[in-house]
Amino acid sequence: MNGLRYTLEELLQTMERYGITRGLLLSPPLQGTVALPNEEVVALCARSGGMLAPVVTVEPTAKDVKAAVNLANENKKEVKAFKIRLGYVKASAESPVFSGLYDYAESEGLPVLFHTGDTAFSTGDLSRSHPLTLDGLANKREGLTIIACHFGNPWFEDVAELIYKHPNVYTDISGLITGSKGYAEKYVEWLAKKISEAIYFAGGAEKVIFGTDYPVTKHSEALDLVRRLDVEEGDKDKILWSNAERVFRL
């Protein structure tokens, strides 16, 4: 979930309305917006009564990497993952600046989430956010849990291959529905078809995790997308809760 443009109380009420008992909270800086510092994200989660756990957003500088590692180390019981904004920052997944972060994440069993696929504005760098840029990192860092966010949209088949090939690579369905213009209904049908086909290719949904990127995508929209998937009910349960519970140790 994106930590922008709503109050903590509004978010918790929305989660309760849809029967969501646990979630991850982060606040990446995007164009034209002001992000909450990672320390404030941790503080908000502490006020959530156990419903939210923080994800630390990491920028590609030695100073920011060190600060992210220190914050996670100081809040070991709370922090559940890191996030790197591929396509929005001038660094790739294999940039040496992240080496210390990956070392720490591996040692503590913390996943690293990567923005993959389309970017929210035209100045984003698709050559860095393409999901296949994670293949080299997964080869070199077999002990690092890697999550390709947004299913690499529109490169669903490439993500299907990544989660099939690498035991340590997962994906999520967050941030896929961003508006209601044009062919909105047909687009959701297309998403459900692409995700279902990716699950067929991977042989199951063990590597697919629920997400909203709220308020980018509403909880109702993300839940409806799961309902539309042409997969077994057991696989929907894995997507909705058990995969996240296992991967993030919720």
Short mmCIF file of C-alpha atoms in Angstrom, two decimals:
data_model
loop_
_atom_site.label_atom_id
_atom_site.label_comp_id
_atom_site.label_asym_id
_atom_site.label_seq_id
_atom_site.Cartn_x
_atom_site.Cartn_y
_atom_site.Cartn_z
CA MET A 1 0.00 0.00 0.00
CA ASN A 2 1.15 3.49 -0.81
CA GLY A 3 1.22 5.78 2.22
CA LEU A 4 -0.10 8.95 0.54
CA ARG A 5 -3.28 11.03 0.52
CA TYR A 6 -5.33 9.45 3.28
CA THR A 7 -5.35 9.27 7.04
CA LEU A 8 -4.40 6.23 9.08
CA GLU A 9 -7.95 6.02 10.42
CA GLU A 10 -9.42 6.01 6.91
CA LEU A 11 -7.09 3.24 5.83
CA LEU A 12 -7.82 1.05 8.85
CA GLN A 13 -11.56 1.53 8.42
CA THR A 14 -11.28 0.54 4.75
CA MET A 15 -9.30 -2.57 5.63
CA GLU A 16 -11.87 -3.58 8.26
CA ARG A 17 -14.70 -3.05 5.79
CA TYR A 18 -13.19 -5.61 3.43
CA GLY A 19 -12.05 -8.07 6.10
CA ILE A 20 -8.33 -7.36 5.65
CA THR A 21 -6.54 -8.04 8.93
CA ARG A 22 -2.91 -7.29 8.01
CA GLY A 23 -1.20 -5.11 5.44
CA LEU A 24 2.08 -3.47 4.50
CA LEU A 25 2.52 0.31 4.47
CA LEU A 26 5.04 2.36 2.49
CA SER A 27 5.27 5.88 1.13
CA PRO A 28 7.50 6.23 -1.94
CA PRO A 29 8.18 9.75 -3.22
CA LEU A 30 6.52 10.30 -6.59
CA GLN A 31 6.51 13.25 -8.95
CA GLY A 32 4.61 16.21 -7.52
CA THR A 33 4.04 14.60 -4.12
CA VAL A 34 5.75 14.61 -0.76
CA ALA A 35 6.47 11.24 0.79
CA LEU A 36 6.38 10.44 4.46
CA PRO A 37 9.86 9.69 5.80
CA ASN A 38 10.43 6.01 6.53
CA GLU A 39 10.58 6.81 10.25
CA GLU A 40 7.04 8.19 10.11
CA VAL A 41 5.81 5.12 8.25
CA VAL A 42 7.19 3.00 11.10
CA ALA A 43 5.46 5.26 13.63
CA LEU A 44 2.11 5.06 11.81
CA CYS A 45 2.30 1.27 11.77
CA ALA A 46 2.95 1.29 15.51
CA ARG A 47 -0.38 3.13 15.92
CA SER A 48 -2.32 0.64 13.78
CA GLY A 49 -2.93 -1.95 16.48
CA GLY A 50 -0.99 -4.60 14.59
CA MET A 51 -2.88 -4.19 11.31
CA LEU A 52 0.00 -2.55 9.42
CA ALA A 53 3.69 -3.38 9.08
CA PRO A 54 6.24 -1.00 7.54
CA VAL A 55 8.16 -1.35 4.29
CA VAL A 56 11.27 0.85 4.06
CA THR A 57 11.69 2.69 0.74
CA VAL A 58 15.35 2.86 -0.33
CA GLU A 59 16.91 5.48 -2.60
CA PRO A 60 20.10 4.72 -4.58
CA THR A 61 22.72 6.54 -2.52
CA ALA A 62 25.17 5.16 0.02
CA LYS A 63 23.67 7.47 2.66
CA ASP A 64 20.10 6.32 2.03
CA VAL A 65 21.04 2.65 1.92
CA LYS A 66 22.85 2.96 5.25
CA ALA A 67 19.91 4.81 6.79
CA ALA A 68 17.46 2.18 5.53
CA VAL A 69 19.52 -0.67 6.95
CA ASN A 70 19.94 1.12 10.29
CA LEU A 71 16.19 1.82 10.53
CA ALA A 72 15.33 -1.79 9.77
CA ASN A 73 17.90 -3.01 12.26
CA GLU A 74 16.46 -0.74 14.97
CA ASN A 75 12.95 -2.03 14.23
CA LYS A 76 13.62 -5.69 13.51
CA LYS A 77 10.29 -6.94 14.81
CA GLU A 78 8.31 -4.41 12.78
CA VAL A 79 9.97 -3.89 9.36
CA LYS A 80 8.91 -6.59 6.90
CA ALA A 81 10.58 -5.56 3.63
CA PHE A 82 12.41 -2.95 1.57
CA LYS A 83 11.23 -1.24 -1.63
CA ILE A 84 13.32 -0.02 -4.59
CA ARG A 85 11.63 2.19 -7.17
CA LEU A 86 13.07 0.85 -10.42
CA GLY A 87 12.19 3.14 -13.30
CA TYR A 88 11.87 6.16 -11.04
CA VAL A 89 15.46 6.28 -9.79
CA LYS A 90 18.65 6.43 -11.82
CA ALA A 91 19.82 2.96 -10.82
CA SER A 92 19.23 -0.62 -11.86
CA ALA A 93 18.52 -3.61 -9.65
CA GLU A 94 22.16 -4.73 -9.92
CA SER A 95 23.65 -1.32 -9.10
CA PRO A 96 26.52 -1.77 -6.59
CA VAL A 97 25.00 0.94 -4.37
CA PHE A 98 22.41 -1.60 -3.20
CA SER A 99 24.93 -4.34 -2.27
CA GLY A 100 24.88 -3.53 1.46
CA LEU A 101 21.08 -3.51 1.44
CA TYR A 102 20.94 -6.92 -0.23
CA ASP A 103 23.50 -8.31 2.22
CA TYR A 104 21.37 -7.19 5.15
CA ALA A 105 18.09 -8.33 3.57
CA GLU A 106 19.52 -11.79 2.93
CA SER A 107 20.92 -12.10 6.44
CA GLU A 108 17.58 -11.12 8.02
CA GLY A 109 15.31 -12.90 5.56
CA LEU A 110 13.65 -9.65 4.49
CA PRO A 111 12.15 -9.47 0.98
CA VAL A 112 13.04 -6.65 -1.38
CA LEU A 113 10.17 -5.29 -3.46
CA PHE A 114 10.99 -3.76 -6.84
CA HIS A 115 8.75 -1.52 -8.89
CA THR A 116 8.48 -3.21 -12.29
CA GLY A 117 6.64 -2.38 -15.48
CA ASP A 118 4.84 0.79 -16.45
CA THR A 119 5.70 4.02 -14.65
CA ALA A 120 3.22 6.61 -13.41
CA PHE A 121 4.64 9.38 -15.58
CA SER A 122 6.33 9.65 -18.95
CA THR A 123 9.81 10.43 -17.63
CA GLY A 124 10.08 6.97 -16.04
CA ASP A 125 12.82 4.68 -17.36
CA LEU A 126 11.33 1.43 -18.71
CA SER A 127 14.76 0.03 -19.50
CA ARG A 128 15.35 -0.16 -15.73
CA SER A 129 11.82 -1.12 -14.67
CA HIS A 130 11.42 -4.01 -17.11
CA PRO A 131 11.01 -7.15 -14.97
CA LEU A 132 13.70 -9.09 -16.82
CA THR A 133 16.28 -6.75 -15.28
CA LEU A 134 15.71 -8.81 -12.09
CA ASP A 135 16.91 -12.03 -13.73
CA GLY A 136 20.61 -11.24 -13.28
CA LEU A 137 20.11 -10.22 -9.66
CA ALA A 138 18.16 -13.41 -8.93
CA ASN A 139 20.99 -15.46 -10.48
CA LYS A 140 23.61 -13.75 -8.33
CA ARG A 141 21.55 -13.53 -5.13
CA GLU A 142 19.79 -16.87 -4.72
CA GLY A 143 19.27 -16.19 -1.02
CA LEU A 144 17.50 -12.86 -1.60
CA THR A 145 13.71 -12.88 -1.72
CA ILE A 146 12.75 -10.70 -4.69
CA ILE A 147 9.24 -9.42 -5.38
CA ALA A 148 8.42 -7.96 -8.81
CA CYS A 149 5.65 -5.51 -7.99
CA HIS A 150 2.66 -4.87 -10.28
CA PHE A 151 3.28 -8.19 -12.11
CA GLY A 152 5.61 -6.24 -14.40
CA ASN A 153 2.55 -4.83 -16.22
CA PRO A 154 2.38 -5.10 -19.23
CA TRP A 155 5.09 -7.81 -19.27
CA PHE A 156 3.06 -10.51 -17.51
CA GLU A 157 4.62 -13.36 -19.46
CA ASP A 158 8.14 -12.24 -18.53
CA VAL A 159 7.19 -12.23 -14.85
CA ALA A 160 5.58 -15.65 -15.27
CA GLU A 161 8.96 -16.93 -16.47
CA LEU A 162 10.81 -15.23 -13.59
CA ILE A 163 8.62 -16.77 -10.89
CA TYR A 164 8.78 -20.14 -12.63
CA LYS A 165 12.56 -20.07 -13.10
CA HIS A 166 13.70 -18.64 -9.76
CA PRO A 167 12.70 -20.14 -6.39
CA ASN A 168 13.41 -16.76 -4.77
CA VAL A 169 11.31 -14.53 -7.08
CA TYR A 170 7.68 -13.61 -6.39
CA THR A 171 5.25 -11.06 -7.79
CA ASP A 172 2.20 -9.08 -6.65
CA ILE A 173 -0.98 -7.75 -8.22
CA SER A 174 -0.78 -4.25 -6.72
CA GLY A 175 -1.44 -1.03 -8.60
CA LEU A 176 -2.83 -2.65 -11.73
CA ILE A 177 -6.13 -0.73 -11.88
CA THR A 178 -5.58 3.01 -12.01
CA GLY A 179 -8.74 4.55 -13.46
CA SER A 180 -12.08 4.06 -15.19
CA LYS A 181 -11.53 5.73 -18.56
CA GLY A 182 -11.86 4.13 -21.96
CA TYR A 183 -12.06 0.34 -22.02
CA ALA A 184 -11.99 -0.02 -18.23
CA GLU A 185 -14.14 -3.17 -18.05
CA LYS A 186 -12.30 -4.81 -20.95
CA TYR A 187 -8.98 -3.89 -19.36
CA VAL A 188 -9.89 -5.65 -16.10
CA GLU A 189 -10.94 -8.71 -18.11
CA TRP A 190 -7.58 -8.60 -19.89
CA LEU A 191 -5.73 -8.32 -16.56
CA ALA A 192 -7.57 -11.34 -15.15
CA LYS A 193 -6.78 -13.35 -18.29
CA LYS A 194 -3.08 -12.42 -18.23
CA ILE A 195 -2.68 -13.22 -14.53
CA SER A 196 -4.57 -16.50 -14.88
CA GLU A 197 -2.36 -17.52 -17.81
CA ALA A 198 0.77 -16.63 -15.82
CA ILE A 199 -0.44 -18.88 -13.00
CA TYR A 200 -1.00 -21.71 -15.50
CA PHE A 201 2.56 -21.26 -16.79
CA ALA A 202 4.02 -21.23 -13.28
CA GLY A 203 1.99 -24.30 -12.33
CA GLY A 204 0.20 -22.62 -9.43
CA ALA A 205 -0.22 -19.40 -7.49
CA GLU A 206 2.38 -19.98 -4.76
CA LYS A 207 4.43 -17.02 -6.03
CA VAL A 208 1.60 -14.46 -6.46
CA ILE A 209 0.79 -12.02 -3.64
CA PHE A 210 -2.25 -9.77 -3.14
CA GLY A 211 -1.73 -6.02 -3.06
CA THR A 212 -3.56 -2.77 -3.76
CA ASP A 213 -1.08 0.12 -3.87
CA TYR A 214 -3.98 1.98 -2.25
CA PRO A 215 -5.13 4.63 -3.02
CA VAL A 216 -3.86 3.99 -6.57
CA THR A 217 -6.02 0.87 -6.69
CA LYS A 218 -8.98 0.50 -4.33
CA HIS A 219 -9.37 -2.58 -2.14
CA SER A 220 -12.68 -3.37 -3.85
CA GLU A 221 -11.00 -3.29 -7.27
CA ALA A 222 -8.12 -5.56 -6.23
CA LEU A 223 -10.49 -8.05 -4.58
CA ASP A 224 -12.72 -8.04 -7.67
CA LEU A 225 -9.68 -8.80 -9.82
CA VAL A 226 -8.92 -11.89 -7.74
CA ARG A 227 -12.55 -13.02 -8.01
CA ARG A 228 -12.29 -12.82 -11.79
CA LEU A 229 -9.26 -15.11 -12.02
CA ASP A 230 -9.92 -18.41 -13.76
CA VAL A 231 -8.03 -20.47 -11.19
CA GLU A 232 -8.92 -22.86 -8.38
CA GLU A 233 -10.34 -21.41 -5.16
CA GLY A 234 -7.32 -22.73 -3.28
CA ASP A 235 -5.05 -20.63 -5.48
CA LYS A 236 -7.18 -17.55 -4.78
CA ASP A 237 -6.72 -18.18 -1.05
CA LYS A 238 -2.95 -18.33 -1.56
CA ILE A 239 -3.03 -14.99 -3.39
CA LEU A 240 -5.32 -13.32 -0.87
CA TRP A 241 -3.51 -14.23 2.33
CA SER A 242 -1.35 -17.33 2.77
CA ASN A 243 1.46 -16.33 0.38
CA ALA A 244 1.87 -12.93 2.03
CA GLU A 245 1.71 -14.49 5.48
CA ARG A 246 4.54 -16.85 4.52
CA VAL A 247 6.78 -14.48 2.54
CA PHE A 248 6.50 -11.48 4.88
CA ARG A 249 6.23 -13.57 8.06
CA LEU A 250 3.06 -11.75 9.10
#
